[in-house]
XYZ file of C-alpha atoms in Angstrom:
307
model
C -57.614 -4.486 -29.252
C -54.784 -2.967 -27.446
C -54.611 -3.606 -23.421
C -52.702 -0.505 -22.410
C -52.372 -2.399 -18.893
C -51.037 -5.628 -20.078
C -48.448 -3.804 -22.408
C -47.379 -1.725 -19.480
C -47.050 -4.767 -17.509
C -45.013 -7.179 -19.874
C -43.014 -3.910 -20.407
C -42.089 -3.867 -16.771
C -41.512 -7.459 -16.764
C -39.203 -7.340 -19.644
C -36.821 -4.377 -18.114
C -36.869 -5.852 -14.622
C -35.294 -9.456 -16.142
C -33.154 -7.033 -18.633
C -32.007 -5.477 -15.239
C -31.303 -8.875 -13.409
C -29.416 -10.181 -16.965
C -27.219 -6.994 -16.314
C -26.561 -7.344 -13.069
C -25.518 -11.075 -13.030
C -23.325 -10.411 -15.895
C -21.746 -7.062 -14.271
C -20.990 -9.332 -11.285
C -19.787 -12.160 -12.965
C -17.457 -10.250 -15.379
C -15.985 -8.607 -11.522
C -15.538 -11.940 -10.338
C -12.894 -13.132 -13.730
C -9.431 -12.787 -12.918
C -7.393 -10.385 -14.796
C -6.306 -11.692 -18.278
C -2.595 -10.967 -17.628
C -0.300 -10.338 -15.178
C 2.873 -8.301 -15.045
C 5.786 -10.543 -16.103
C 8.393 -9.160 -13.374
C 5.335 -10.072 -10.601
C 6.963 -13.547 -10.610
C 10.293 -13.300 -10.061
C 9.473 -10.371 -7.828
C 7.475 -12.695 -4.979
C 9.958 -15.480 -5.523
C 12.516 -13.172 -4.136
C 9.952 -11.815 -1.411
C 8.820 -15.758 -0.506
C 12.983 -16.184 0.812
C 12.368 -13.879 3.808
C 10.230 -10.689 5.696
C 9.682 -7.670 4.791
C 11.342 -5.121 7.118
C 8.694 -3.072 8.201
C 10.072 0.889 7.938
C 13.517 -0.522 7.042
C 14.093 -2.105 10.464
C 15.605 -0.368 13.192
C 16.346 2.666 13.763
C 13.573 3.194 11.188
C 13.741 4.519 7.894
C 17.715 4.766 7.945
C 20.554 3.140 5.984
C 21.500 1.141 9.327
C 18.426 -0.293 9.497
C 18.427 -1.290 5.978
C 21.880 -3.360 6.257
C 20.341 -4.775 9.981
C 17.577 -6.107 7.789
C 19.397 -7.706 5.325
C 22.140 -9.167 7.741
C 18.984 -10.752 9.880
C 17.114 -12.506 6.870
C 15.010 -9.922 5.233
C 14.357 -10.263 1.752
C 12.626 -7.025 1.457
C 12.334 -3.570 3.239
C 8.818 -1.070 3.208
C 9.937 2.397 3.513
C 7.774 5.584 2.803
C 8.663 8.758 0.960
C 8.867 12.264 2.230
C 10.086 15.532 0.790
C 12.037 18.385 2.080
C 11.425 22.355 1.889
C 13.699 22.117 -1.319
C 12.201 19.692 -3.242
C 14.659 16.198 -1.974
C 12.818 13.252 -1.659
C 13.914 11.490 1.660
C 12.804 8.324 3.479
C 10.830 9.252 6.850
C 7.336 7.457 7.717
C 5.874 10.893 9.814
C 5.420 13.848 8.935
C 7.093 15.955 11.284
C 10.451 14.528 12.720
C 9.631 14.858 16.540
C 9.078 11.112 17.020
C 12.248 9.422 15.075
C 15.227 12.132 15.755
C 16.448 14.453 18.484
C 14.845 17.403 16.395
C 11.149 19.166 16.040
C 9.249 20.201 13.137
C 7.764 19.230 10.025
C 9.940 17.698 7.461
C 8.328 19.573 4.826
C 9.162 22.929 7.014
C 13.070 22.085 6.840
C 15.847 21.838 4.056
C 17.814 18.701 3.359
C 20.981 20.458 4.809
C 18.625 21.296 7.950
C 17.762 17.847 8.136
C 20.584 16.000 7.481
C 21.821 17.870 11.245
C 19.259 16.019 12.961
C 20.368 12.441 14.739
C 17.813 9.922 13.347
C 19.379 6.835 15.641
C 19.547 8.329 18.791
C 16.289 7.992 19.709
C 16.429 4.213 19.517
C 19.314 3.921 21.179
C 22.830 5.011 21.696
C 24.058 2.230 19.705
C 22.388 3.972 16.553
C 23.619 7.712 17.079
C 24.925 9.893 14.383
C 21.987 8.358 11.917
C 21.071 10.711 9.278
C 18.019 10.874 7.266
C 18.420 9.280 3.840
C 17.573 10.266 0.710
C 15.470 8.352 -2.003
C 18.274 7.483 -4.217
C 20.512 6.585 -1.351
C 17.901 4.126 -0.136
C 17.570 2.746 -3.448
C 21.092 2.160 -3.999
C 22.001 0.293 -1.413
C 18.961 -1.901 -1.552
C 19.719 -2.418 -5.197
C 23.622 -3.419 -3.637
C 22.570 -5.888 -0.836
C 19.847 -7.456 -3.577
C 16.733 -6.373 -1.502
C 13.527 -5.694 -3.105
C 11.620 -2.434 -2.068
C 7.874 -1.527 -1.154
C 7.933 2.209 -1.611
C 4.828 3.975 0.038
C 3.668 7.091 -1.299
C 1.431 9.557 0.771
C 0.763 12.699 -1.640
C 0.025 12.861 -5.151
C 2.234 15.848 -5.154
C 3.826 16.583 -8.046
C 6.974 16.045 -6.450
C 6.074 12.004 -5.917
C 5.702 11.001 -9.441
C 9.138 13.395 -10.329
C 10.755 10.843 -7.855
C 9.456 7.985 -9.243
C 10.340 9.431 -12.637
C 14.003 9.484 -11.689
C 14.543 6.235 -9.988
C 12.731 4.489 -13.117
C 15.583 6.082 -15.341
C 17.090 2.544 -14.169
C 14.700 0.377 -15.900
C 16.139 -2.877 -13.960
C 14.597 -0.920 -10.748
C 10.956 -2.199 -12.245
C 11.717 -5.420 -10.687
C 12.600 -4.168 -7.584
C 10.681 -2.188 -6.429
C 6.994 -1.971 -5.773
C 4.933 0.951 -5.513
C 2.233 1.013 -2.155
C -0.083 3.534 -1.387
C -3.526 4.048 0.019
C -4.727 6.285 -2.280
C -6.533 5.132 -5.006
C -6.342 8.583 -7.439
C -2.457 8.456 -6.531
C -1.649 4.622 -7.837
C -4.025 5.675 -10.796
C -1.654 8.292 -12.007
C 1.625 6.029 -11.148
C -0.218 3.633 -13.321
C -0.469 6.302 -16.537
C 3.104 7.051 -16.006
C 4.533 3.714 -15.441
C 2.663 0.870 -16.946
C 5.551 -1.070 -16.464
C 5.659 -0.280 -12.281
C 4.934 -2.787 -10.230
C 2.320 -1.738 -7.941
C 0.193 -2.552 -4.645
C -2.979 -1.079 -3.171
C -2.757 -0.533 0.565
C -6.405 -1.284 2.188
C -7.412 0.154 5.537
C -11.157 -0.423 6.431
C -11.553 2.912 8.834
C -9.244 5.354 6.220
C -11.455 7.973 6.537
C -12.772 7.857 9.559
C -9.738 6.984 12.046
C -6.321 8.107 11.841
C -3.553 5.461 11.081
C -3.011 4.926 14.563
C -6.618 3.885 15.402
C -7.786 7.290 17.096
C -10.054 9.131 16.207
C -10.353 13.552 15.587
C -12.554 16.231 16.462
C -14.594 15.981 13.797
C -18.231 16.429 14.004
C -20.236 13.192 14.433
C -22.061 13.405 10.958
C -19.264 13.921 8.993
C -18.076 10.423 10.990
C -21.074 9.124 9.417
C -20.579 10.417 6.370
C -16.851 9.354 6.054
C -17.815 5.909 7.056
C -20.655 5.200 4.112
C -17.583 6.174 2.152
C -15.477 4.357 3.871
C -17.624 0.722 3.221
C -17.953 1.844 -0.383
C -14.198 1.897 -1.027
C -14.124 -1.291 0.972
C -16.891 -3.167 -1.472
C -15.353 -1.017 -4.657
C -12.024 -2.688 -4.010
C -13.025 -5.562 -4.002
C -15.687 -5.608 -7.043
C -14.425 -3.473 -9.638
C -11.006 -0.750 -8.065
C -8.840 -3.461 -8.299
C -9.304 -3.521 -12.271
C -9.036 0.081 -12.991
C -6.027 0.589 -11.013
C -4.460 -2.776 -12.643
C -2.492 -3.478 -9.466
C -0.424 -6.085 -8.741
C -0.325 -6.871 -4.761
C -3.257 -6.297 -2.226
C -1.843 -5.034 0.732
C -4.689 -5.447 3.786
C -3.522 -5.651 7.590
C -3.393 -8.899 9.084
C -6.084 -7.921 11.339
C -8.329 -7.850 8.180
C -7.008 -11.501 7.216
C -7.370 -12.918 10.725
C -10.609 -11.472 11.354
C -12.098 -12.685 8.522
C -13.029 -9.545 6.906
C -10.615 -10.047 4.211
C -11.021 -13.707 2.364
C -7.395 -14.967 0.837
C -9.269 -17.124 -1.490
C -11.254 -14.078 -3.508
C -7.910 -12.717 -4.310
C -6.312 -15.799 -5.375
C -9.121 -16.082 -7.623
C -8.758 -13.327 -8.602
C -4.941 -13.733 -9.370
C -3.530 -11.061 -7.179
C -1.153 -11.828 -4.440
C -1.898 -10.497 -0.931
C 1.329 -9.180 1.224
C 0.377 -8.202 4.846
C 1.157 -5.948 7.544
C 2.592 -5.554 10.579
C 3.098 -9.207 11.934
C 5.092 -9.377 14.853
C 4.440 -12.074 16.769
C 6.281 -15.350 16.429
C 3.126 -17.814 16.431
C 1.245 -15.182 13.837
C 4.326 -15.171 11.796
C 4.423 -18.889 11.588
C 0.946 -18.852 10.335
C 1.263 -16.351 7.727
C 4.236 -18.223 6.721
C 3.812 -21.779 6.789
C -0.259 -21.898 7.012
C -1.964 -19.366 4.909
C 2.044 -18.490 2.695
C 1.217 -14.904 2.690
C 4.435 -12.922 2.355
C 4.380 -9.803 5.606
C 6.409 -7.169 6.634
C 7.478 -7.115 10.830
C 9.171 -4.676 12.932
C 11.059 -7.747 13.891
C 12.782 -9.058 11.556
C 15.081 -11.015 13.668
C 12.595 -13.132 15.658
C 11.319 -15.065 12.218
């Protein structure tokens, strides 16, 4: 005789240990390390292991002088981040308005290159660096590509504009190996991906992104969309580590070094995972000798000269 209730049960028993089968092997397929790796990765953090990362370029920031400081001090990288005029050029600035870093006011994206280039990008850090003017992308990578210094190229907007930049500096295919692409935008290093399977690439991870700005404060924002920013805000943390990583195929994980010393960021999961971490902004002496000789994490610094 058929027991409705017992067949209802076993069914339920069956698709709850179907579920838990799926589960375990969902998580255990996240935990396996990717299958391959880029072949320039290698040769690309042997040259970062010789020195820092200049942080911006150096000093005065984003500049050309900064760039050669850099290398003359020991650097055997720079981190730089892309910006575009009124006309279209693509041009090395980390802000987006130019009050902080030159004698002038305005947004960048408000001004031609010609308007730009009349602003004094060295003054402001110094007399020593007057007469700076703001570079352009293919300047920048030029002379890195003369002075043999690798490049982590941060990119803020999936503007159309970015990936036409990217576009012409990969015309030089040797540029592959030099310089990696940063961002912390997850759509953005998807569609770099598409376009350059080749590109080396590195996600950028900031626990608060949506809920603080970059400099830790917060804006006027009503308190549930705080809320609702920061549910998103853990998801994209736990998605990173479980399953973004994958999709995006990236190469470097890029998390502060307040994530790494606070624990909230484990070295070993990544090295599992066979993805090397770089790390940001260490500029103390005792933290750099940590990251260096303890934990051998490769980081950028805004001082390049005390390591």
């Amino acid at each position: 005789m058929f027991d409705e209730e017992i067949f209802t049960g076993g069914l339920t028993t069956a698709l709850f240990g179907l579920g838990l089968l799926v589960i375990f092997y969902t998580l255990h397929y996240l935990r396996q390390p990717r299958l391959a790796t880029n072949p320039l990765l290698d040769t690309f953090l042997t040259k970062l292991r010789k020195g820092p990362i200049a942080h911006r370029g150096g000093t005065p920031e984003n500049t050309l002088t900064a760039i050669r400081n850099s290398k003359a001090s020991g650097a055997s990288g720079i981190e730089v981040d892309l910006a575009f005029t009124k006309d279209g050029y693509p041009v090395i600035l980390h802000d987006d308005t130019v009050d902080r870093t030159s004698n002038g006011k305005g947004n960048i994206s408000d001004m031609t290159l010609e308007e730009a280039r009349k602003l004094d990008f060295g003054i402001v850090f110094g007399h020593e660096f007057q007469n700076e003017r703001i570079p352009t992308l293919q300047e920048t990578v030029e002379l890195c590509k003369e002075l043999d210094l690798l490049m982590f190229l941060e990119l803020k907007s999936d503007r159309k504009e970015a990936l036409d930049a990217l576009q012409m500096i990969f015309k030089d295919r040797e540029l592959y190996s030099r310089i990696a692409v940063i961002s912390f935008l997850p759509h953005l290093l998807y569609k770099v991906r598409k376009a350059h399977p080749m590109a080396l690439m590195g996600y950028l991870l900031c626990p608060n992104l949506l809920v603080e700005w970059p400099d830790g404060s917060r804006d006027n924002r009503a308190w549930w969309k705080h809320v609702f920013n920061g549910v998103f805000d853990v998801l994209l943390y736990w998605s990173t580590h479980l399953w973004l990583w994958r999709l995006l195929e990236i190469d470097v994980f890029l998390p502060s070094k307040e994530d790494i010393m606070e624990n909230r960021i484990n070295p070993k999961w990544w090295h599992n995972l066979k993805i090397p971490l770089v790390t940001w902004t260490v500029n103390e002496a005792k933290v750099q000798v940590h990251f260096r000789e303890v934990l051998q994490i490769p980081f950028m610094t805004d001082k390049v000269t005390s390591v």
